[in-house]
PDB file of C-alpha atoms in Angstrom:
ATOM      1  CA  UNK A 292      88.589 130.483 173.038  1.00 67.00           C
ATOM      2  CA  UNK A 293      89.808 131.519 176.367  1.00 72.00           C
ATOM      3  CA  UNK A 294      92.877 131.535 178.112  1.00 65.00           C
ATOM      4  CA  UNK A 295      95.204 130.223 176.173  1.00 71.00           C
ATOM      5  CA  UNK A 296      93.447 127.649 174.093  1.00 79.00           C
ATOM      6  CA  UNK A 297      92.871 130.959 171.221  1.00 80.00           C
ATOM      7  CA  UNK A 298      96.560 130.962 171.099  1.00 79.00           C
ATOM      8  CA  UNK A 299      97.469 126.902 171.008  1.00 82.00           C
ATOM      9  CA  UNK A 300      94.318 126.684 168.439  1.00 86.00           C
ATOM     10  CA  UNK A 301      95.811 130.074 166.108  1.00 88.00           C
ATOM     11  CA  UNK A 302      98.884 128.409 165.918  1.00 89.00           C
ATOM     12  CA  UNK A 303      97.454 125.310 164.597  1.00 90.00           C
ATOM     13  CA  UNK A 304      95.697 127.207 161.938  1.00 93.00           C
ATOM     14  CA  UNK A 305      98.683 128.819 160.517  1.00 94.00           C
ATOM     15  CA  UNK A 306     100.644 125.925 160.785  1.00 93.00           C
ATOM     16  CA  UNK A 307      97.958 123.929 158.601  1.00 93.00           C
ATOM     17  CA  UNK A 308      98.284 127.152 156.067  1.00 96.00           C
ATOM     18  CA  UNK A 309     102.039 127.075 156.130  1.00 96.00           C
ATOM     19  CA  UNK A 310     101.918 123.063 155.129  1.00 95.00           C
ATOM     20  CA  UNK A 311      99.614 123.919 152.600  1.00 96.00           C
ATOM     21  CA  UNK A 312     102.060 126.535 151.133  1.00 97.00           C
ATOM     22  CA  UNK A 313     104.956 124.219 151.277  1.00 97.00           C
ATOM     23  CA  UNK A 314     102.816 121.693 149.591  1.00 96.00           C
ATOM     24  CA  UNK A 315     102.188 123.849 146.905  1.00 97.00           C
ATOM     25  CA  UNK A 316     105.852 125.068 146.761  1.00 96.00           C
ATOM     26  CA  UNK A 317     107.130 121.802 146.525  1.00 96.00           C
ATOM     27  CA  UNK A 318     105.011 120.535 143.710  1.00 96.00           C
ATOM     28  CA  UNK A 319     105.460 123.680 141.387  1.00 96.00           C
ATOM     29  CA  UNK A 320     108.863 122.983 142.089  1.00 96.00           C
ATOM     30  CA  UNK A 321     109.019 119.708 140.361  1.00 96.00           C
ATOM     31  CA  UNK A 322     106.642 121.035 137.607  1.00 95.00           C
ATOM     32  CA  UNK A 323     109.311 123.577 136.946  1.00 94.00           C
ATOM     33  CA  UNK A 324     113.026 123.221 138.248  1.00 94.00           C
ATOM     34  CA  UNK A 325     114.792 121.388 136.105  1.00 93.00           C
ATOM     35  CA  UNK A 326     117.756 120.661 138.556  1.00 93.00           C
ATOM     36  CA  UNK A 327     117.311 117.663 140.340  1.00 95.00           C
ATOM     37  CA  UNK A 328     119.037 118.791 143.991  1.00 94.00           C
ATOM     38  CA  UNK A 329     115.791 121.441 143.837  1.00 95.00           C
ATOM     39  CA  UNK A 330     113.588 119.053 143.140  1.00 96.00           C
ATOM     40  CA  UNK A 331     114.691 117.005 146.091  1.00 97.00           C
ATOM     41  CA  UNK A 332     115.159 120.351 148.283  1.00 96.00           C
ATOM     42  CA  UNK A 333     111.525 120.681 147.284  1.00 96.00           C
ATOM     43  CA  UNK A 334     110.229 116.613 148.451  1.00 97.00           C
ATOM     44  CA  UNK A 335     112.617 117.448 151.644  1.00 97.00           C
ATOM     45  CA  UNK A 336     110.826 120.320 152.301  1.00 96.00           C
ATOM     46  CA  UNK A 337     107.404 118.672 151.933  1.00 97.00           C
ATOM     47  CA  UNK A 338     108.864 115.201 154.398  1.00 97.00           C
ATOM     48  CA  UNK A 339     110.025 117.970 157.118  1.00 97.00           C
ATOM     49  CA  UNK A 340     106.315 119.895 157.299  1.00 96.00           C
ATOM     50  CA  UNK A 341     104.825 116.374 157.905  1.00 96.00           C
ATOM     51  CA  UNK A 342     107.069 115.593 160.343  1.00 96.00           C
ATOM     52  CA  UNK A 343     106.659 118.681 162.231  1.00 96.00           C
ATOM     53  CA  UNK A 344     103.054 118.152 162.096  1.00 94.00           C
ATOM     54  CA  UNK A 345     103.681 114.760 163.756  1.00 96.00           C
ATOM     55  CA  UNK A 346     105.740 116.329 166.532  1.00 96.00           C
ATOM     56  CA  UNK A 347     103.378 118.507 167.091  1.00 93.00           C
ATOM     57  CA  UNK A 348     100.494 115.856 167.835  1.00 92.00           C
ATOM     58  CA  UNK A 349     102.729 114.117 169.794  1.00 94.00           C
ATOM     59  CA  UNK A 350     103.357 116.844 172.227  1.00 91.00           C
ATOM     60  CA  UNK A 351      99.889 117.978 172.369  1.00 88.00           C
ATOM     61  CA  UNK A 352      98.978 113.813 173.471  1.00 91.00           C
ATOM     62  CA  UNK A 353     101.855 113.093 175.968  1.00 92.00           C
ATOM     63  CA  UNK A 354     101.527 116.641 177.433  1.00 86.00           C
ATOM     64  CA  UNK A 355     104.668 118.629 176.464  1.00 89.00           C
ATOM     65  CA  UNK A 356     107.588 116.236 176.763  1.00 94.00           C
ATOM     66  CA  UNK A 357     110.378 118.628 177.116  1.00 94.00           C
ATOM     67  CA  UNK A 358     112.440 116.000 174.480  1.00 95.00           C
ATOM     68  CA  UNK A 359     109.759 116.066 171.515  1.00 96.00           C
ATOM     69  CA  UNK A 360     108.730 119.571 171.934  1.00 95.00           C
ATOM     70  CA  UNK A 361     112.808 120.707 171.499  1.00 96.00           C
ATOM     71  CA  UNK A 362     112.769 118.792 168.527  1.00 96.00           C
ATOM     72  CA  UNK A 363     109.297 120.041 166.970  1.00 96.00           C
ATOM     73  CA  UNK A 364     110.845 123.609 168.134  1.00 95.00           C
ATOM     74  CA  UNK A 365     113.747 122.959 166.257  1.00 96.00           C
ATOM     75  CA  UNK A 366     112.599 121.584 163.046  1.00 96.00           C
ATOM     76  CA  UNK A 367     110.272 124.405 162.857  1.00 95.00           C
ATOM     77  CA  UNK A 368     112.963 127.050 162.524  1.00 95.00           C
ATOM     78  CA  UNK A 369     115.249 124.282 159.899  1.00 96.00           C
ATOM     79  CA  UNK A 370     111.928 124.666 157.779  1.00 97.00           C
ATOM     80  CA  UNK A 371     112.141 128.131 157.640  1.00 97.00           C
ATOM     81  CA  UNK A 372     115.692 127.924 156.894  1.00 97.00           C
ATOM     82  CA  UNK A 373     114.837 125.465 153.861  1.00 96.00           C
ATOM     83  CA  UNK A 374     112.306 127.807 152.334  1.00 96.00           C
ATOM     84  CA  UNK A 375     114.433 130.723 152.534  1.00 97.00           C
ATOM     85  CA  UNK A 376     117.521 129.084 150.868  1.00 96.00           C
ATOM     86  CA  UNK A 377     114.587 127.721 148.056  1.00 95.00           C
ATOM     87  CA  UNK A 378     114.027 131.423 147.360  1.00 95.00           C
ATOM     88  CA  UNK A 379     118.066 132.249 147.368  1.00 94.00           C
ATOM     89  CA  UNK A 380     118.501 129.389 145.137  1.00 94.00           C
ATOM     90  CA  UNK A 381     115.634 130.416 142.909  1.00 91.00           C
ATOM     91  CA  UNK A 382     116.565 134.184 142.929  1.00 88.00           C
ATOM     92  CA  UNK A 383     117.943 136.519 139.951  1.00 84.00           C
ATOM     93  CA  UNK A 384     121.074 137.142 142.704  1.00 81.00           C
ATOM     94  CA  UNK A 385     122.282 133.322 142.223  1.00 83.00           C
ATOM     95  CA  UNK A 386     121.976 133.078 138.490  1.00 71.00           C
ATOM     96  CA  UNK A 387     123.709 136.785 137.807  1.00 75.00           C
ATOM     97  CA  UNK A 388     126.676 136.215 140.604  1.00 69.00           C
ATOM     98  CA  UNK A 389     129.950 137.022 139.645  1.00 76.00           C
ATOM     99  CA  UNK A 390     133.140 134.865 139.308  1.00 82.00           C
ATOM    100  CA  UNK A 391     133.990 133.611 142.613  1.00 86.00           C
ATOM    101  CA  UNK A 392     137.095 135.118 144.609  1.00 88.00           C
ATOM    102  CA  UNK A 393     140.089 133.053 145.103  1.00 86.00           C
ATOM    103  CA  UNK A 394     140.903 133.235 148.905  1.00 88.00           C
ATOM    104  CA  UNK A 395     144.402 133.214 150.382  1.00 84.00           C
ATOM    105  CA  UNK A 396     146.483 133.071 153.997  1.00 82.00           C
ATOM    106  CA  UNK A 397     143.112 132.840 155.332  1.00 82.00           C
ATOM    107  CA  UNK A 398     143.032 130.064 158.466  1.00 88.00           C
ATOM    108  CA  UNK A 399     140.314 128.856 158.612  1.00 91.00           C
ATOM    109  CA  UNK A 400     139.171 129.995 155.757  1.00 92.00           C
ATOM    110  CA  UNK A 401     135.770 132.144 155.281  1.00 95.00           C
ATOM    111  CA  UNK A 402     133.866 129.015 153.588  1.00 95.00           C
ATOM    112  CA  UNK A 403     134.424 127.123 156.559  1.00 95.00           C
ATOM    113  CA  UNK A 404     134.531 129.995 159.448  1.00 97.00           C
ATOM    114  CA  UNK A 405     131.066 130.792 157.729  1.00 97.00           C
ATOM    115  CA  UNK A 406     129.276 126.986 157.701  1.00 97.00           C
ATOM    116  CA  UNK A 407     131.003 126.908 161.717  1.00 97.00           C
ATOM    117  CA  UNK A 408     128.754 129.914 162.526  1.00 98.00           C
ATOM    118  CA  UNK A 409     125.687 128.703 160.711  1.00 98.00           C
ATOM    119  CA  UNK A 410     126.332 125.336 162.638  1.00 98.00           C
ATOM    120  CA  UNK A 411     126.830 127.343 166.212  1.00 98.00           C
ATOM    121  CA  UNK A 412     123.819 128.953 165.698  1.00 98.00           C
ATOM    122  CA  UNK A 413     121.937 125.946 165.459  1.00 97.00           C
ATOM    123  CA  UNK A 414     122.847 124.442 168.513  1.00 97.00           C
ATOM    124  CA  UNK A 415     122.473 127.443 170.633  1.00 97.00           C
ATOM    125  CA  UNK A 416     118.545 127.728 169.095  1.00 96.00           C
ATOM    126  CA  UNK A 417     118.631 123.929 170.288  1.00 97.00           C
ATOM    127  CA  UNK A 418     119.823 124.661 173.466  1.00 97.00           C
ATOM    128  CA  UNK A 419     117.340 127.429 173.954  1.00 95.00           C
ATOM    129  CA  UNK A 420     114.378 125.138 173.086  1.00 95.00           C
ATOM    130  CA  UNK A 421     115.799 122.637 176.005  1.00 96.00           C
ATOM    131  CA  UNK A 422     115.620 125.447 178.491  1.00 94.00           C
ATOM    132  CA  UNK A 423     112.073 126.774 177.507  1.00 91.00           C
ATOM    133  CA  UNK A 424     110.648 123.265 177.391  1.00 92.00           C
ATOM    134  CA  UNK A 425     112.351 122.762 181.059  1.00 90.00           C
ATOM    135  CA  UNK A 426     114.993 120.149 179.509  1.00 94.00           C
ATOM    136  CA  UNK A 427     117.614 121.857 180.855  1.00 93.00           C
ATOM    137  CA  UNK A 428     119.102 124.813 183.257  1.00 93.00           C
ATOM    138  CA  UNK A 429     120.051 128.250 181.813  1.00 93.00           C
ATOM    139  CA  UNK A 430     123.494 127.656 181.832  1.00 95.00           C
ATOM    140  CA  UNK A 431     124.515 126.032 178.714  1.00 96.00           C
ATOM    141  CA  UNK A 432     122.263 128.571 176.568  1.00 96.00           C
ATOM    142  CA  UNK A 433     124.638 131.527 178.403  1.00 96.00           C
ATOM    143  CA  UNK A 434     127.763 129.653 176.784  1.00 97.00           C
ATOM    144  CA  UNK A 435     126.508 128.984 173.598  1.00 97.00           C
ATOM    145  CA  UNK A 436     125.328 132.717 173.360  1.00 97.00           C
ATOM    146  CA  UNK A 437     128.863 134.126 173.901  1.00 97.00           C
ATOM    147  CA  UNK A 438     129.907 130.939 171.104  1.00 98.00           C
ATOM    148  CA  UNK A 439     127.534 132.560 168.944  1.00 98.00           C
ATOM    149  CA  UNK A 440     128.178 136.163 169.470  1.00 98.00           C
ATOM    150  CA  UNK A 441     132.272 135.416 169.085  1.00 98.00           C
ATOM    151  CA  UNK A 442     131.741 133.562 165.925  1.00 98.00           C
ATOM    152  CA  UNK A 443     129.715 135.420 164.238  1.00 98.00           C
ATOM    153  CA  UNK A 444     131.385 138.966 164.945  1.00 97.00           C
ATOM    154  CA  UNK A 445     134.497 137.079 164.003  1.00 97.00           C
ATOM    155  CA  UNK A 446     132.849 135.389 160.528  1.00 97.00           C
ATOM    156  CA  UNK A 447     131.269 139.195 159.876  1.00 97.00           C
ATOM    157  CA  UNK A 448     134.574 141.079 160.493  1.00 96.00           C
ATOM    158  CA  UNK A 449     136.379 138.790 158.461  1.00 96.00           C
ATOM    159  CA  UNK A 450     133.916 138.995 155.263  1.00 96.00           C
ATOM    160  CA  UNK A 451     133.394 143.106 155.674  1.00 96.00           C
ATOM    161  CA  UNK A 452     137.785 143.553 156.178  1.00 95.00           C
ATOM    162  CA  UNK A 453     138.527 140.870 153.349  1.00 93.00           C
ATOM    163  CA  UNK A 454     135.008 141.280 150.728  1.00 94.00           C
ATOM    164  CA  UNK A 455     133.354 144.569 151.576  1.00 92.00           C
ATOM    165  CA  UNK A 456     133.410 145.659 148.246  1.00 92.00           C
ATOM    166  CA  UNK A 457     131.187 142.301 146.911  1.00 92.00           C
ATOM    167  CA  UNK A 458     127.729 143.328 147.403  1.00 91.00           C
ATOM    168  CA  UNK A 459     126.578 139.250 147.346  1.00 92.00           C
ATOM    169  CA  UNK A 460     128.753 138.976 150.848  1.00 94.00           C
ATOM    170  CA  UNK A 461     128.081 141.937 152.582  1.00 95.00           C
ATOM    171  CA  UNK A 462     124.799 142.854 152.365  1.00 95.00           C
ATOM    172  CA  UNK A 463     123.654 139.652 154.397  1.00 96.00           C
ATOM    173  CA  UNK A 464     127.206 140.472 156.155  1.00 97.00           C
ATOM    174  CA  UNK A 465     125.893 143.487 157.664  1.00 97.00           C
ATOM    175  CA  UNK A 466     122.333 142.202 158.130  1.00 97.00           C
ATOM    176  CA  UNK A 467     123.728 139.285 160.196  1.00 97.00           C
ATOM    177  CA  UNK A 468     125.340 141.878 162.546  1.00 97.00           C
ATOM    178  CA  UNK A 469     121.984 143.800 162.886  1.00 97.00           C
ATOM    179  CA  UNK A 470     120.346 140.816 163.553  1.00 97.00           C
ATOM    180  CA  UNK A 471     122.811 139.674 166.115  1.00 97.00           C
ATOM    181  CA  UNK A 472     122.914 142.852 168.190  1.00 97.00           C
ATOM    182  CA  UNK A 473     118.869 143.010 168.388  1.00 97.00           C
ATOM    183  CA  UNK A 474     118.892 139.699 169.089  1.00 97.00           C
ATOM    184  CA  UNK A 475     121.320 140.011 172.223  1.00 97.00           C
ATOM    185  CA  UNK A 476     118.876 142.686 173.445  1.00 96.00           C
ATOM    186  CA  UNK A 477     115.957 140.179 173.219  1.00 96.00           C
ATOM    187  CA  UNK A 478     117.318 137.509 174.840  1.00 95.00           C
ATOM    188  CA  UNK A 479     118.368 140.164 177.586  1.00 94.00           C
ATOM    189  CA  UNK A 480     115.024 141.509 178.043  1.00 92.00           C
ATOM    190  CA  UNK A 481     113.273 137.925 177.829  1.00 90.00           C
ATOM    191  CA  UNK A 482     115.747 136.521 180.648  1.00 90.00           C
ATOM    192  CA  UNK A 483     114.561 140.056 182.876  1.00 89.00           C
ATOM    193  CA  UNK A 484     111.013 138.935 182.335  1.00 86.00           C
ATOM    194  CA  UNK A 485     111.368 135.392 182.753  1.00 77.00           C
ATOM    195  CA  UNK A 486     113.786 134.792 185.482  1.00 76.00           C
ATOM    196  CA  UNK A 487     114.250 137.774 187.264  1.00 74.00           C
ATOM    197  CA  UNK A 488     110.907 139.697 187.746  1.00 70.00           C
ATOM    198  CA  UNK A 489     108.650 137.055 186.764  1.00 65.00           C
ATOM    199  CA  UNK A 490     109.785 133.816 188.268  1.00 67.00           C
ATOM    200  CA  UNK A 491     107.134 133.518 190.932  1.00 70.00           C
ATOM    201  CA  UNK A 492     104.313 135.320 188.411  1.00 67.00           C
ATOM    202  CA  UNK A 493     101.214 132.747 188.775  1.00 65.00           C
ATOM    203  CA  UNK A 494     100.490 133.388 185.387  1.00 69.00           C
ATOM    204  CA  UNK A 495     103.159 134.621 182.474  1.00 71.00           C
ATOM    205  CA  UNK A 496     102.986 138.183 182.224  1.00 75.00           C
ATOM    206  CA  UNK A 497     102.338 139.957 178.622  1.00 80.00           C
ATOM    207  CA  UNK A 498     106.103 141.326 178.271  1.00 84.00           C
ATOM    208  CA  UNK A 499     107.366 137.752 179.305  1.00 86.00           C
ATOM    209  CA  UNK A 500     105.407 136.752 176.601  1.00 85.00           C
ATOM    210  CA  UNK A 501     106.185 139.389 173.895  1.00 90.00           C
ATOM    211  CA  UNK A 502     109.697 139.026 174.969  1.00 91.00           C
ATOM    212  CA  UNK A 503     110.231 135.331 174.868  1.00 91.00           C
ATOM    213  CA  UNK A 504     108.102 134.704 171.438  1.00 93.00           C
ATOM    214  CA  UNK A 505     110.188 137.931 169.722  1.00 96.00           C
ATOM    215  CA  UNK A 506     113.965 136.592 171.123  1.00 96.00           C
ATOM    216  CA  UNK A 507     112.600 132.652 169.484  1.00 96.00           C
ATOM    217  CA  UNK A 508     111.194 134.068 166.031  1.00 96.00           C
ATOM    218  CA  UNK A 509     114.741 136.408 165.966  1.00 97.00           C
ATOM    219  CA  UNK A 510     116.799 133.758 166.682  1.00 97.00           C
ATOM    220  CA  UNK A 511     114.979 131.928 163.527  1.00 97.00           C
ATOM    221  CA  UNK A 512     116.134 134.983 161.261  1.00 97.00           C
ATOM    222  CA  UNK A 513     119.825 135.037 162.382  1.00 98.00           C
ATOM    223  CA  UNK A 514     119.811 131.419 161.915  1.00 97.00           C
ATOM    224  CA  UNK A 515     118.597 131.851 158.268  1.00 97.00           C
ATOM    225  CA  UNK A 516     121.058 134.756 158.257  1.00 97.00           C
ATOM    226  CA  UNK A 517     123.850 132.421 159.241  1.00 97.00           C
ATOM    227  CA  UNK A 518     122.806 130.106 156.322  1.00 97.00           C
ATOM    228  CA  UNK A 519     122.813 132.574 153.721  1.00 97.00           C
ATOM    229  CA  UNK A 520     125.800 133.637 154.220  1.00 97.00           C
ATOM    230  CA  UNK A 521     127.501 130.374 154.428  1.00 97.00           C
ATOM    231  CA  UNK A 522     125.801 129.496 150.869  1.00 96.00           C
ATOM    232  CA  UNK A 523     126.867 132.640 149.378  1.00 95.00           C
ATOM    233  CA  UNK A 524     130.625 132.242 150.992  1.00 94.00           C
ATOM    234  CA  UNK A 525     130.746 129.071 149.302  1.00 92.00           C
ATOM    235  CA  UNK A 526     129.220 130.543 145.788  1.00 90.00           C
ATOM    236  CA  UNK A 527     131.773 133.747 145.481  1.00 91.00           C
ATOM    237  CA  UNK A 528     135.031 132.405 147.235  1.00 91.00           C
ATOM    238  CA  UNK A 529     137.218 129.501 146.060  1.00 82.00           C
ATOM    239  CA  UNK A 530     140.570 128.553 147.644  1.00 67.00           C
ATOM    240  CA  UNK A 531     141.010 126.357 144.413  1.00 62.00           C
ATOM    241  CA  UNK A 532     140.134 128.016 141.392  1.00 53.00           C
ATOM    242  CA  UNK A 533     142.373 131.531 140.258  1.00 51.00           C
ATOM    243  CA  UNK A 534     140.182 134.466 140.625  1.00 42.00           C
ATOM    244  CA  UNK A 535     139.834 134.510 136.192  1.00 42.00           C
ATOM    245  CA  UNK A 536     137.591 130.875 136.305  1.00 41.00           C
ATOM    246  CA  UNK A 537     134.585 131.632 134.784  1.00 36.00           C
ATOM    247  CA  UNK A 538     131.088 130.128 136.318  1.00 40.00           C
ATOM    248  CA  UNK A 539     129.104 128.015 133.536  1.00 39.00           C
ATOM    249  CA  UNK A 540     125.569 129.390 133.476  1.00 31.00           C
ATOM    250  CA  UNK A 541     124.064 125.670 133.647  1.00 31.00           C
ATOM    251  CA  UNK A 542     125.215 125.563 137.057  1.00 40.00           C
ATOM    252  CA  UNK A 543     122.948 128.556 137.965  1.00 39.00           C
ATOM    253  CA  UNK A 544     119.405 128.998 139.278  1.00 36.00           C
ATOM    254  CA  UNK A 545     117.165 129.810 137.078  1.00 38.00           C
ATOM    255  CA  UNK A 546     114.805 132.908 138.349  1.00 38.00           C
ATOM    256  CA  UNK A 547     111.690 132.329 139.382  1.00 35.00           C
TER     257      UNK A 547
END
């Protein structure tokens, strides 16, 4: 346990606990959800914890391949993303939401401009995978960060000036911004580390570390920020239905 193998050997540890967790989550979730779509959500769940288990051996045997370990990068933060829409699906908020909005003159509209963020976001966290895994220069994470930033100031703006006063599209409204504007300041301080004082560092310093590891597991919670939003922009505005359509109850989550 020197070095780094404490590190590379923790990780695997937690990762075995996680899969346990999701295994457990995804059963009760049969046992007890009676919609179907959450009962698959649950098996889909389960089927993407295996597989990132199985891109994780595969980068430990072929030593890193910049390719496999994007992708086991990757699906690690789309599990996260799964688990946290299970609990938004499965929470008191979904069942006790109020009639949805009808939206208006709104091009595109917030439904969509919301899903195009959540989307964004995804390929920038791709695109910084590439680059830490040496797949690619620095470049094309720079352009998708000012993507990101634009669209989501742009999809937050546009829910607080149109929805402040609903409380299910604000709060993660104003959350996402937090998260955003910490975020730019860790991917600021991890590119000072990384490329500017410690590019010819024989070993990664402890701040390059902190920095790198904090700006990744951030970018995981504005990604699941993203999401959330998008799900509940598509649960409380319509450009369809008049604002008086009432939302059956069967359609609802059930709490948990």
């Amino acid at each position: 346990m020197v070095g780094g193998v404490k590190w590379e050997h923790g990780h695997r540890m937690i990762a075995e606990f996680i899969g346990v967790l999701i295994i457990v989550m995804a059963v009760w979730t049969q046992r007890v959800e009676p919609r179907k779509w959450m009962r698959t959500l649950g098996w889909i769940s389960l089927a993407a914890v295996v597989g990132q288990g199985v891109l994780g051996g595969i980068t430990v045997l072929n030593f890193l391949p910049w390719a496999v370990s994007t992708a086991h990068a990757t699906l690690g933060q789309l599990i996260f993303c799964i688990v946290v829409v299970m609990a938004l699906f499965t929470g008191r908020d979904w069942l006790q939401a109020p009639q949805p909005i009808a939206e208006h003159g709104a091009h595109p509209g917030t439904t969509t401009l919301a899903a195009l963020t959540a989307i964004c976001v995804a390929v920038q966290l791709i695109l910084g995978a590439a680059f830490r895994h040496y797949g690619m220069k620095l470049l094309p994470h720079l352009i998708g960060a000012c993507v990101v930033t634009a669209m989501l100031c742009w999809t937050v703006v546009r829910v607080l000036t149109r929805y402040g006063t609903v409380p299910h599209l604000r709060k993660p409204a104003q959350l996402l911004l937090a998260l955003l504007m910490v975020q730019l300041g860790l991917g600021f301080a991890a590119y000072l580390t990384r490329l500017t004082y410690g590019h010819n560092a024989i070993q990664p310093w402890q701040v390059m570390v902190v920095s790198t590891v904090a700006h990744v597991a951030w970018g995981a919670l504005v990604l699941a920020g993203s999401v959330v939003l998008a799900i509940q922009s598509r649960l409380m505005i319509s450009a369809h239905v008049p604002g008086t359509a009432v939302r059956h109850a069967s359609q609802k989550a059930i709490p948990a």
